PDB file of C-alpha atoms in Angstrom:
ATOM      1  CA  MET A  74      29.309 -70.763  59.648  1.00  0.00           C
ATOM      2  CA  SER A  75      32.426 -71.531  57.701  1.00  0.00           C
ATOM      3  CA  GLU A  76      33.271 -69.707  54.488  1.00  0.00           C
ATOM      4  CA  HIS A  77      33.049 -73.080  52.755  1.00  0.00           C
ATOM      5  CA  ALA A  78      29.451 -73.512  53.907  1.00  0.00           C
ATOM      6  CA  ILE A  79      28.496 -69.948  52.930  1.00  0.00           C
ATOM      7  CA  GLU A  80      30.032 -70.309  49.476  1.00  0.00           C
ATOM      8  CA  PHE A  81      28.341 -73.683  48.975  1.00  0.00           C
ATOM      9  CA  LEU A  82      24.929 -72.232  49.855  1.00  0.00           C
ATOM     10  CA  ARG A  83      25.354 -69.178  47.595  1.00  0.00           C
ATOM     11  CA  GLU A  84      26.394 -71.284  44.616  1.00  0.00           C
ATOM     12  CA  TRP A  85      23.741 -73.904  45.252  1.00  0.00           C
ATOM     13  CA  ILE A  86      20.927 -71.346  45.444  1.00  0.00           C
ATOM     14  CA  GLY A  87      22.217 -69.602  42.321  1.00  0.00           C
ATOM     15  CA  GLU A  88      22.128 -72.856  40.367  1.00  0.00           C
ATOM     16  CA  LYS A  89      18.902 -74.355  41.691  1.00  0.00           C
ATOM     17  CA  VAL A  90      16.498 -71.568  42.608  1.00  0.00           C
ATOM     18  CA  HIS A  91      14.439 -70.379  39.664  1.00  0.00           C
ATOM     19  CA  CYS A  92      11.246 -68.401  39.292  1.00  0.00           C
ATOM     20  CA  GLN A  93       7.879 -69.986  40.098  1.00  0.00           C
ATOM     21  CA  SER A  94       4.542 -68.302  39.560  1.00  0.00           C
ATOM     22  CA  SER A  95       2.215 -69.390  42.364  1.00  0.00           C
ATOM     23  CA  GLN A  96       2.739 -69.459  46.123  1.00  0.00           C
ATOM     24  CA  ALA A  97       1.729 -73.130  46.298  1.00  0.00           C
ATOM     25  CA  ARG A  98       4.357 -74.009  43.692  1.00  0.00           C
ATOM     26  CA  ILE A  99       6.939 -71.894  45.509  1.00  0.00           C
ATOM     27  CA  ASP A 100       6.249 -73.676  48.806  1.00  0.00           C
ATOM     28  CA  LYS A 101       6.443 -77.116  47.223  1.00  0.00           C
ATOM     29  CA  GLN A 102       9.611 -76.325  45.291  1.00  0.00           C
ATOM     30  CA  ALA A 103      11.207 -74.728  48.381  1.00  0.00           C
ATOM     31  CA  GLU A 104      10.587 -77.902  50.385  1.00  0.00           C
ATOM     32  CA  THR A 105      12.041 -80.094  47.645  1.00  0.00           C
ATOM     33  CA  LEU A 106      15.047 -77.834  47.153  1.00  0.00           C
ATOM     34  CA  ALA A 107      15.714 -77.589  50.900  1.00  0.00           C
ATOM     35  CA  LYS A 108      15.931 -81.380  51.103  1.00  0.00           C
ATOM     36  CA  GLU A 109      18.170 -81.499  48.040  1.00  0.00           C
ATOM     37  CA  CYS A 110      20.416 -78.764  49.426  1.00  0.00           C
ATOM     38  CA  ALA A 111      20.791 -80.559  52.763  1.00  0.00           C
ATOM     39  CA  ALA A 112      21.690 -83.802  50.999  1.00  0.00           C
ATOM     40  CA  GLU A 113      24.231 -82.172  48.694  1.00  0.00           C
ATOM     41  CA  ALA A 114      25.768 -80.196  51.574  1.00  0.00           C
ATOM     42  CA  ALA A 115      26.185 -83.439  53.521  1.00  0.00           C
ATOM     43  CA  GLU A 116      27.866 -85.044  50.503  1.00  0.00           C
ATOM     44  CA  VAL A 117      30.549 -82.340  50.548  1.00  0.00           C
ATOM     45  CA  GLY A 118      30.953 -82.502  54.315  1.00  0.00           C
ATOM     46  CA  ILE A 119      28.870 -79.492  55.352  1.00  0.00           C
ATOM     47  CA  PRO A 120      26.459 -80.263  58.184  1.00  0.00           C
ATOM     48  CA  LEU A 121      22.964 -78.812  57.792  1.00  0.00           C
ATOM     49  CA  GLU A 122      23.363 -77.367  61.281  1.00  0.00           C
ATOM     50  CA  ASP A 123      26.234 -75.169  60.053  1.00  0.00           C
ATOM     51  CA  ILE A 124      24.035 -73.678  57.360  1.00  0.00           C
ATOM     52  CA  GLN A 125      21.014 -73.273  59.617  1.00  0.00           C
ATOM     53  CA  GLU A 126      23.145 -71.626  62.290  1.00  0.00           C
ATOM     54  CA  GLU A 127      23.846 -68.808  59.848  1.00  0.00           C
ATOM     55  CA  VAL A 128      20.623 -68.521  57.827  1.00  0.00           C
ATOM     56  CA  GLY A 129      17.950 -70.250  59.872  1.00  0.00           C
ATOM     57  CA  ASP A 130      15.458 -72.474  58.085  1.00  0.00           C
ATOM     58  CA  ILE A 131      16.820 -73.116  54.590  1.00  0.00           C
ATOM     59  CA  LYS A 132      13.333 -73.860  53.266  1.00  0.00           C
ATOM     60  CA  GLU A 133      12.250 -70.346  54.244  1.00  0.00           C
ATOM     61  CA  LEU A 134      15.387 -68.857  52.693  1.00  0.00           C
ATOM     62  CA  ILE A 135      14.834 -70.729  49.429  1.00  0.00           C
ATOM     63  CA  ALA A 136      11.136 -69.767  49.376  1.00  0.00           C
ATOM     64  CA  SER A 137      12.153 -66.139  49.845  1.00  0.00           C
ATOM     65  CA  ARG A 138      14.586 -66.344  46.918  1.00  0.00           C
ATOM     66  CA  LEU A 139      11.922 -67.997  44.740  1.00  0.00           C
ATOM     67  CA  GLU A 140       9.490 -65.193  45.586  1.00  0.00           C
ATOM     68  CA  GLU A 141      12.129 -62.576  44.757  1.00  0.00           C
ATOM     69  CA  ALA A 142      12.810 -64.267  41.425  1.00  0.00           C
ATOM     70  CA  ALA A 143       9.091 -64.366  40.613  1.00  0.00           C
ATOM     71  CA  GLU A 144       8.703 -60.675  41.484  1.00  0.00           C
ATOM     72  CA  ALA A 145      11.724 -59.757  39.364  1.00  0.00           C
ATOM     73  CA  GLU A 146      10.359 -61.713  36.419  1.00  0.00           C
ATOM     74  CA  ASP A 147       6.939 -60.090  36.825  1.00  0.00           C
ATOM     75  CA  GLY A 148       8.646 -56.690  36.805  1.00  0.00           C
ATOM     76  CA  GLN A 149      10.588 -57.553  33.652  1.00  0.00           C
ATOM     77  CA  GLN A 150       7.435 -58.756  31.916  1.00  0.00           C
ATOM     78  CA  ALA A 151       5.630 -55.544  32.874  1.00  0.00           C
ATOM     79  CA  SER A 152       8.532 -53.460  31.524  1.00  0.00           C
ATOM     80  CA  SER A 153       8.552 -55.435  28.278  1.00  0.00           C
ATOM     81  CA  LYS A 154       4.812 -54.954  27.794  1.00  0.00           C
ATOM     82  CA  ALA A 155       5.092 -51.236  28.516  1.00  0.00           C
ATOM     83  CA  ALA A 156       7.825 -50.917  25.896  1.00  0.00           C
ATOM     84  CA  GLU A 157       5.663 -52.543  23.206  1.00  0.00           C
TER      85      GLU A 157
END
């Protein structure tokens, strides 16, 4: 995958992927975001195939990032409560 495609995906995920609480919401948001990412990549001349060649299924990647964000937020909330 080109550096341009990698940089696009990193920036896009950083801007769009935010914490969700339930697995059902994560799955739904991942599907929506994967479609949006593919459309925006195409607009800047990056074929979806280039991205998928490097990372596989972008929906799965986005879902994984959403889950990580949710876990991190849960950890922060637990730390805040423990400090109270």
